[in-house]
Amino acid sequence: MSLSSIPRDPSPAVASSQPHRAVVEASTMPAVAFAHRLDRDGHFTEHEHSRSQLLHPITGVVIVNTSAGRWMVPPDHALWIPAGVRHAVDTIGRVEMQSAYVRPNAVEGLPDHLHVTGMTRLMRSLLAETVRLGPDAADPRAQLIQEALLHEIPLLPERPLGLPLPRSSRLAALCRDFVAQPSARVEIDDWASEAGMSRRSFTRVFRQQTGLSLSAWRQQACVMAALPRLSAGEPVTAVAIDLGYESLPAFTTMFSRVMGAPPRTYLKNQRAH
């Protein structure tokens, strides 16, 4: 499944881009949280929030697109979206998610960049309880829970599930083509030739504009293509072959380098947390 051609039925669910906007905007609390549910592939049109958002899918996969790139959020991860960042959201499959909307500068140390994080057990519990309490809860217990949630956000471990796009239109086009059909067999010299650049110039410019080497960027793209399929139960070997890896060990080594554990171990750990 490519991330640029998310499957749709003839009448996809189109969700309101800001279903709780009025409540979020009116709240004086440092953090408010809501649950969302989509029973099929859906789309949140491009929008922005005056608060930062911690978006956490419980089931399904969420893809967030911005002018700067694309981020994938599988189950048991979250995406931190700073206030004012315009973004559109696509969902894959049946999605249940929770979002906390955090007032900028509510506490010191809140991240200032968009990124995917892992979820700790504590954060899952705090977010679920904040959702349950509702946006009007202001008793001492609710305030303590919100304070704990706010202080847990900077401690969430960052995950390499983002694909920043180069500013160069030619390089960005190459990246979008790769996302549509990722393959481990694509060579850097091919990309440099298509961009009309020397290998040295290409590697320098690509790193300058994305913060990543081409190798690291492509590995993250392959992991982003693989995770929804692995989470859905597809065999690791089949996914590895489809992505152009010559062997299961080669794919496993790449996956472990990006995610910190082999595919089966990573998925087992995510389900156990």
Short mmCIF file of C-alpha atoms in Angstrom, two decimals:
data_model
loop_
_atom_site.label_atom_id
_atom_site.label_comp_id
_atom_site.label_asym_id
_atom_site.label_seq_id
_atom_site.Cartn_x
_atom_site.Cartn_y
_atom_site.Cartn_z
CA MET A 1 0.00 0.00 0.00
CA SER A 2 1.54 3.28 -1.03
CA LEU A 3 1.11 6.27 1.21
CA SER A 4 0.31 8.59 -1.65
CA SER A 5 -2.58 6.50 -2.98
CA ILE A 6 -4.59 5.61 0.10
CA PRO A 7 -7.46 3.31 -0.90
CA ARG A 8 -10.87 4.92 -1.01
CA ASP A 9 -14.37 3.57 -1.55
CA PRO A 10 -16.63 5.50 -3.95
CA SER A 11 -17.90 7.73 -1.16
CA PRO A 12 -15.12 8.17 1.40
CA ALA A 13 -15.84 9.59 4.77
CA VAL A 14 -15.05 13.28 4.81
CA ALA A 15 -14.74 14.44 8.38
CA SER A 16 -15.15 17.93 9.70
CA SER A 17 -11.65 19.36 9.90
CA GLN A 18 -12.28 20.81 13.36
CA PRO A 19 -15.14 18.87 15.00
CA HIS A 20 -14.53 20.42 18.42
CA ARG A 21 -13.13 23.76 17.32
CA ALA A 22 -15.61 25.95 19.21
CA VAL A 23 -15.08 24.10 22.48
CA VAL A 24 -11.30 24.07 22.07
CA GLU A 25 -11.17 27.77 21.26
CA ALA A 26 -13.46 28.73 24.14
CA SER A 27 -11.73 26.64 26.79
CA THR A 28 -9.54 28.34 29.37
CA MET A 29 -8.01 25.02 30.47
CA PRO A 30 -4.36 24.36 29.55
CA ALA A 31 -5.35 21.08 27.88
CA VAL A 32 -8.61 19.62 26.59
CA ALA A 33 -9.03 16.22 24.95
CA PHE A 34 -11.55 14.48 22.71
CA ALA A 35 -12.07 11.07 21.12
CA HIS A 36 -12.75 10.63 17.39
CA ARG A 37 -13.94 7.60 15.45
CA LEU A 38 -14.08 6.89 11.72
CA ASP A 39 -15.44 3.55 10.54
CA ARG A 40 -13.75 3.73 7.14
CA ASP A 41 -11.07 5.63 5.23
CA GLY A 42 -11.58 9.32 5.84
CA HIS A 43 -10.17 12.75 5.18
CA PHE A 44 -9.83 15.84 7.35
CA THR A 45 -9.39 18.84 5.05
CA GLU A 46 -6.42 21.16 5.55
CA HIS A 47 -6.72 23.21 8.70
CA GLU A 48 -4.75 24.55 11.66
CA HIS A 49 -5.29 24.96 15.39
CA SER A 50 -4.55 27.81 17.76
CA ARG A 51 -3.40 25.11 20.19
CA SER A 52 -0.84 22.39 19.72
CA GLN A 53 -2.31 18.93 19.16
CA LEU A 54 -1.21 15.50 20.37
CA LEU A 55 -2.96 13.07 18.01
CA HIS A 56 -3.01 9.43 19.15
CA PRO A 57 -4.54 6.62 17.00
CA ILE A 58 -5.71 3.64 19.06
CA THR A 59 -6.67 1.63 15.99
CA GLY A 60 -5.95 2.22 12.31
CA VAL A 61 -3.26 4.38 10.76
CA VAL A 62 -3.26 8.16 10.35
CA ILE A 63 -1.33 10.02 7.64
CA VAL A 64 -0.70 13.74 8.18
CA ASN A 65 0.35 15.92 5.25
CA THR A 66 1.90 19.37 5.49
CA SER A 67 3.73 21.58 3.04
CA ALA A 68 6.97 20.39 4.64
CA GLY A 69 6.37 16.66 4.34
CA ARG A 70 4.38 13.66 5.46
CA TRP A 71 4.11 11.86 8.77
CA MET A 72 2.63 8.43 9.49
CA VAL A 73 1.11 7.61 12.86
CA PRO A 74 0.45 3.89 13.46
CA PRO A 75 -1.40 2.57 16.52
CA ASP A 76 0.22 3.25 19.88
CA HIS A 77 2.11 6.25 18.53
CA ALA A 78 1.20 9.92 18.55
CA LEU A 79 1.89 12.98 16.43
CA TRP A 80 2.76 16.31 18.02
CA ILE A 81 1.48 19.15 15.81
CA PRO A 82 2.58 22.60 17.01
CA ALA A 83 0.01 25.39 17.04
CA GLY A 84 -0.42 27.14 13.70
CA VAL A 85 0.90 24.30 11.50
CA ARG A 86 -1.48 23.76 8.57
CA HIS A 87 -2.13 20.08 7.96
CA ALA A 88 -4.51 17.65 6.31
CA VAL A 89 -5.26 14.19 7.68
CA ASP A 90 -6.05 10.90 5.94
CA THR A 91 -7.07 7.77 7.82
CA ILE A 92 -6.55 4.14 6.76
CA GLY A 93 -9.20 1.67 7.80
CA ARG A 94 -11.33 1.93 10.93
CA VAL A 95 -9.69 4.53 13.13
CA GLU A 96 -10.27 5.34 16.77
CA MET A 97 -8.12 8.18 18.02
CA GLN A 98 -7.77 10.61 20.87
CA SER A 99 -6.42 14.14 20.65
CA ALA A 100 -5.25 16.53 23.33
CA TYR A 101 -5.26 20.22 22.42
CA VAL A 102 -2.62 22.06 24.42
CA ARG A 103 -2.35 25.79 24.96
CA PRO A 104 1.00 27.10 23.66
CA ASN A 105 3.49 27.64 26.48
CA ALA A 106 1.20 25.82 28.93
CA VAL A 107 4.38 24.44 30.52
CA GLU A 108 8.05 24.87 29.76
CA GLY A 109 9.70 22.36 27.49
CA LEU A 110 6.84 21.59 25.09
CA PRO A 111 8.27 20.61 21.66
CA ASP A 112 8.28 23.22 18.91
CA HIS A 113 8.56 20.88 15.91
CA LEU A 114 6.16 18.43 14.29
CA HIS A 115 7.14 14.81 14.95
CA VAL A 116 5.92 11.30 15.71
CA THR A 117 6.38 9.95 19.21
CA GLY A 118 5.98 6.67 21.01
CA MET A 119 3.35 6.48 23.75
CA THR A 120 4.14 5.62 27.35
CA ARG A 121 1.70 3.74 29.56
CA LEU A 122 1.37 6.83 31.70
CA MET A 123 0.51 9.05 28.74
CA ARG A 124 -2.08 6.60 27.44
CA SER A 125 -3.78 6.61 30.84
CA LEU A 126 -3.58 10.38 31.26
CA LEU A 127 -4.97 11.05 27.79
CA ALA A 128 -7.82 8.55 28.20
CA GLU A 129 -8.77 10.06 31.56
CA THR A 130 -8.63 13.62 30.20
CA VAL A 131 -11.00 12.54 27.42
CA ARG A 132 -13.32 10.91 29.96
CA LEU A 133 -13.37 13.96 32.22
CA GLY A 134 -14.44 16.25 29.39
CA PRO A 135 -13.46 19.83 28.54
CA ASP A 136 -15.26 21.47 31.48
CA ALA A 137 -13.63 19.55 34.32
CA ALA A 138 -11.81 22.00 36.59
CA ASP A 139 -11.77 20.31 39.99
CA PRO A 140 -8.39 19.72 41.72
CA ARG A 141 -8.11 16.13 40.50
CA ALA A 142 -8.77 17.14 36.87
CA GLN A 143 -6.19 19.91 37.14
CA LEU A 144 -3.59 17.47 38.49
CA ILE A 145 -4.26 15.04 35.64
CA GLN A 146 -3.91 17.81 33.06
CA GLU A 147 -0.68 19.02 34.66
CA ALA A 148 0.74 15.49 34.57
CA LEU A 149 -0.28 15.12 30.91
CA LEU A 150 1.42 18.38 30.00
CA HIS A 151 4.66 17.41 31.75
CA GLU A 152 4.67 13.95 30.12
CA ILE A 153 4.56 15.33 26.56
CA PRO A 154 8.23 16.46 26.40
CA LEU A 155 9.28 13.00 27.65
CA LEU A 156 7.63 11.04 24.84
CA PRO A 157 10.29 9.27 22.70
CA GLU A 158 10.58 10.64 19.17
CA ARG A 159 10.14 8.09 16.35
CA PRO A 160 11.56 8.38 12.80
CA LEU A 161 8.22 8.18 11.00
CA GLY A 162 8.36 11.46 9.15
CA LEU A 163 9.34 12.22 5.58
CA PRO A 164 10.37 15.87 5.20
CA LEU A 165 10.23 17.00 1.59
CA PRO A 166 13.05 19.00 -0.03
CA ARG A 167 12.30 22.59 -1.01
CA SER A 168 13.56 21.90 -4.52
CA SER A 169 10.58 20.99 -6.72
CA ARG A 170 12.65 18.47 -8.69
CA LEU A 171 13.89 16.70 -5.59
CA ALA A 172 10.42 16.80 -4.03
CA ALA A 173 8.97 15.17 -7.14
CA LEU A 174 11.50 12.35 -6.88
CA CYS A 175 10.54 11.86 -3.24
CA ARG A 176 6.83 11.75 -4.02
CA ASP A 177 7.42 9.18 -6.77
CA PHE A 178 9.40 7.05 -4.34
CA VAL A 179 6.65 7.21 -1.70
CA ALA A 180 4.15 6.08 -4.33
CA GLN A 181 6.32 3.07 -5.16
CA PRO A 182 9.10 2.54 -2.59
CA SER A 183 11.93 0.21 -3.54
CA ALA A 184 15.19 -0.67 -1.83
CA ARG A 185 16.79 -1.12 -5.24
CA VAL A 186 16.74 2.55 -6.29
CA GLU A 187 20.29 3.91 -6.58
CA ILE A 188 21.48 7.37 -5.57
CA ASP A 189 23.14 7.89 -8.95
CA ASP A 190 19.75 7.41 -10.63
CA TRP A 191 18.21 10.14 -8.46
CA ALA A 192 21.14 12.49 -9.07
CA SER A 193 20.89 11.92 -12.83
CA GLU A 194 17.13 12.56 -12.87
CA ALA A 195 17.68 15.75 -10.88
CA GLY A 196 20.39 16.90 -13.30
CA MET A 197 23.01 17.05 -10.57
CA SER A 198 26.29 15.41 -9.74
CA ARG A 199 26.20 12.74 -7.05
CA ARG A 200 28.14 14.97 -4.67
CA SER A 201 25.89 18.01 -5.22
CA PHE A 202 22.77 15.89 -4.91
CA THR A 203 23.75 14.33 -1.59
CA ARG A 204 24.78 17.73 -0.17
CA VAL A 205 21.58 19.51 -1.24
CA PHE A 206 19.32 16.65 -0.17
CA ARG A 207 20.76 16.61 3.33
CA GLN A 208 20.63 20.40 3.58
CA GLN A 209 16.94 20.49 2.62
CA THR A 210 15.66 17.46 4.57
CA GLY A 211 18.10 17.02 7.44
CA LEU A 212 18.57 13.39 6.37
CA SER A 213 20.83 11.46 4.07
CA LEU A 214 19.06 9.93 1.08
CA SER A 215 19.71 6.47 2.52
CA ALA A 216 18.08 7.34 5.85
CA TRP A 217 15.16 9.06 4.10
CA ARG A 218 14.48 6.05 1.89
CA GLN A 219 14.72 3.65 4.82
CA GLN A 220 12.13 5.68 6.71
CA ALA A 221 9.90 5.70 3.61
CA CYS A 222 10.16 1.92 3.40
CA VAL A 223 9.31 1.51 7.09
CA MET A 224 6.33 3.84 6.67
CA ALA A 225 5.12 1.71 3.75
CA ALA A 226 5.69 -1.52 5.69
CA LEU A 227 4.16 -0.70 9.07
CA PRO A 228 0.47 -0.52 8.08
CA ARG A 229 0.81 -3.85 6.27
CA LEU A 230 2.67 -5.53 9.12
CA SER A 231 0.17 -4.17 11.65
CA ALA A 232 -2.61 -5.67 9.52
CA GLY A 233 -0.97 -9.10 9.82
CA GLU A 234 0.76 -9.47 6.45
CA PRO A 235 3.80 -11.79 6.49
CA VAL A 236 7.11 -10.00 7.00
CA THR A 237 8.68 -11.87 4.09
CA ALA A 238 5.97 -10.78 1.64
CA VAL A 239 6.31 -7.13 2.69
CA ALA A 240 10.12 -7.29 2.40
CA ILE A 241 9.97 -8.74 -1.11
CA ASP A 242 7.40 -6.17 -2.26
CA LEU A 243 9.72 -3.40 -1.07
CA GLY A 244 12.59 -4.76 -3.14
CA TYR A 245 14.70 -6.35 -0.41
CA GLU A 246 16.66 -9.36 -1.59
CA SER A 247 16.28 -11.22 1.68
CA LEU A 248 14.34 -11.17 4.94
CA PRO A 249 17.54 -10.53 6.96
CA ALA A 250 18.30 -7.43 4.86
CA PHE A 251 14.83 -6.03 5.53
CA THR A 252 15.01 -6.97 9.21
CA THR A 253 18.37 -5.21 9.58
CA MET A 254 16.99 -2.05 7.99
CA PHE A 255 13.82 -2.12 10.09
CA SER A 256 15.83 -2.66 13.27
CA ARG A 257 18.11 0.24 12.44
CA VAL A 258 15.15 2.60 12.01
CA MET A 259 12.77 1.33 14.71
CA GLY A 260 15.19 -0.15 17.25
CA ALA A 261 13.89 -3.73 17.04
CA PRO A 262 13.11 -6.40 14.40
CA PRO A 263 9.59 -6.28 12.93
CA ARG A 264 8.06 -9.11 14.95
CA THR A 265 9.63 -7.91 18.20
CA TYR A 266 8.59 -4.32 17.55
CA LEU A 267 4.97 -5.27 16.85
CA LYS A 268 4.86 -7.59 19.87
CA ASN A 269 6.20 -4.83 22.12
CA GLN A 270 3.70 -2.29 20.79
CA ARG A 271 0.79 -4.62 21.52
CA ALA A 272 2.11 -5.35 25.02
CA HIS A 273 2.53 -1.72 26.09
#
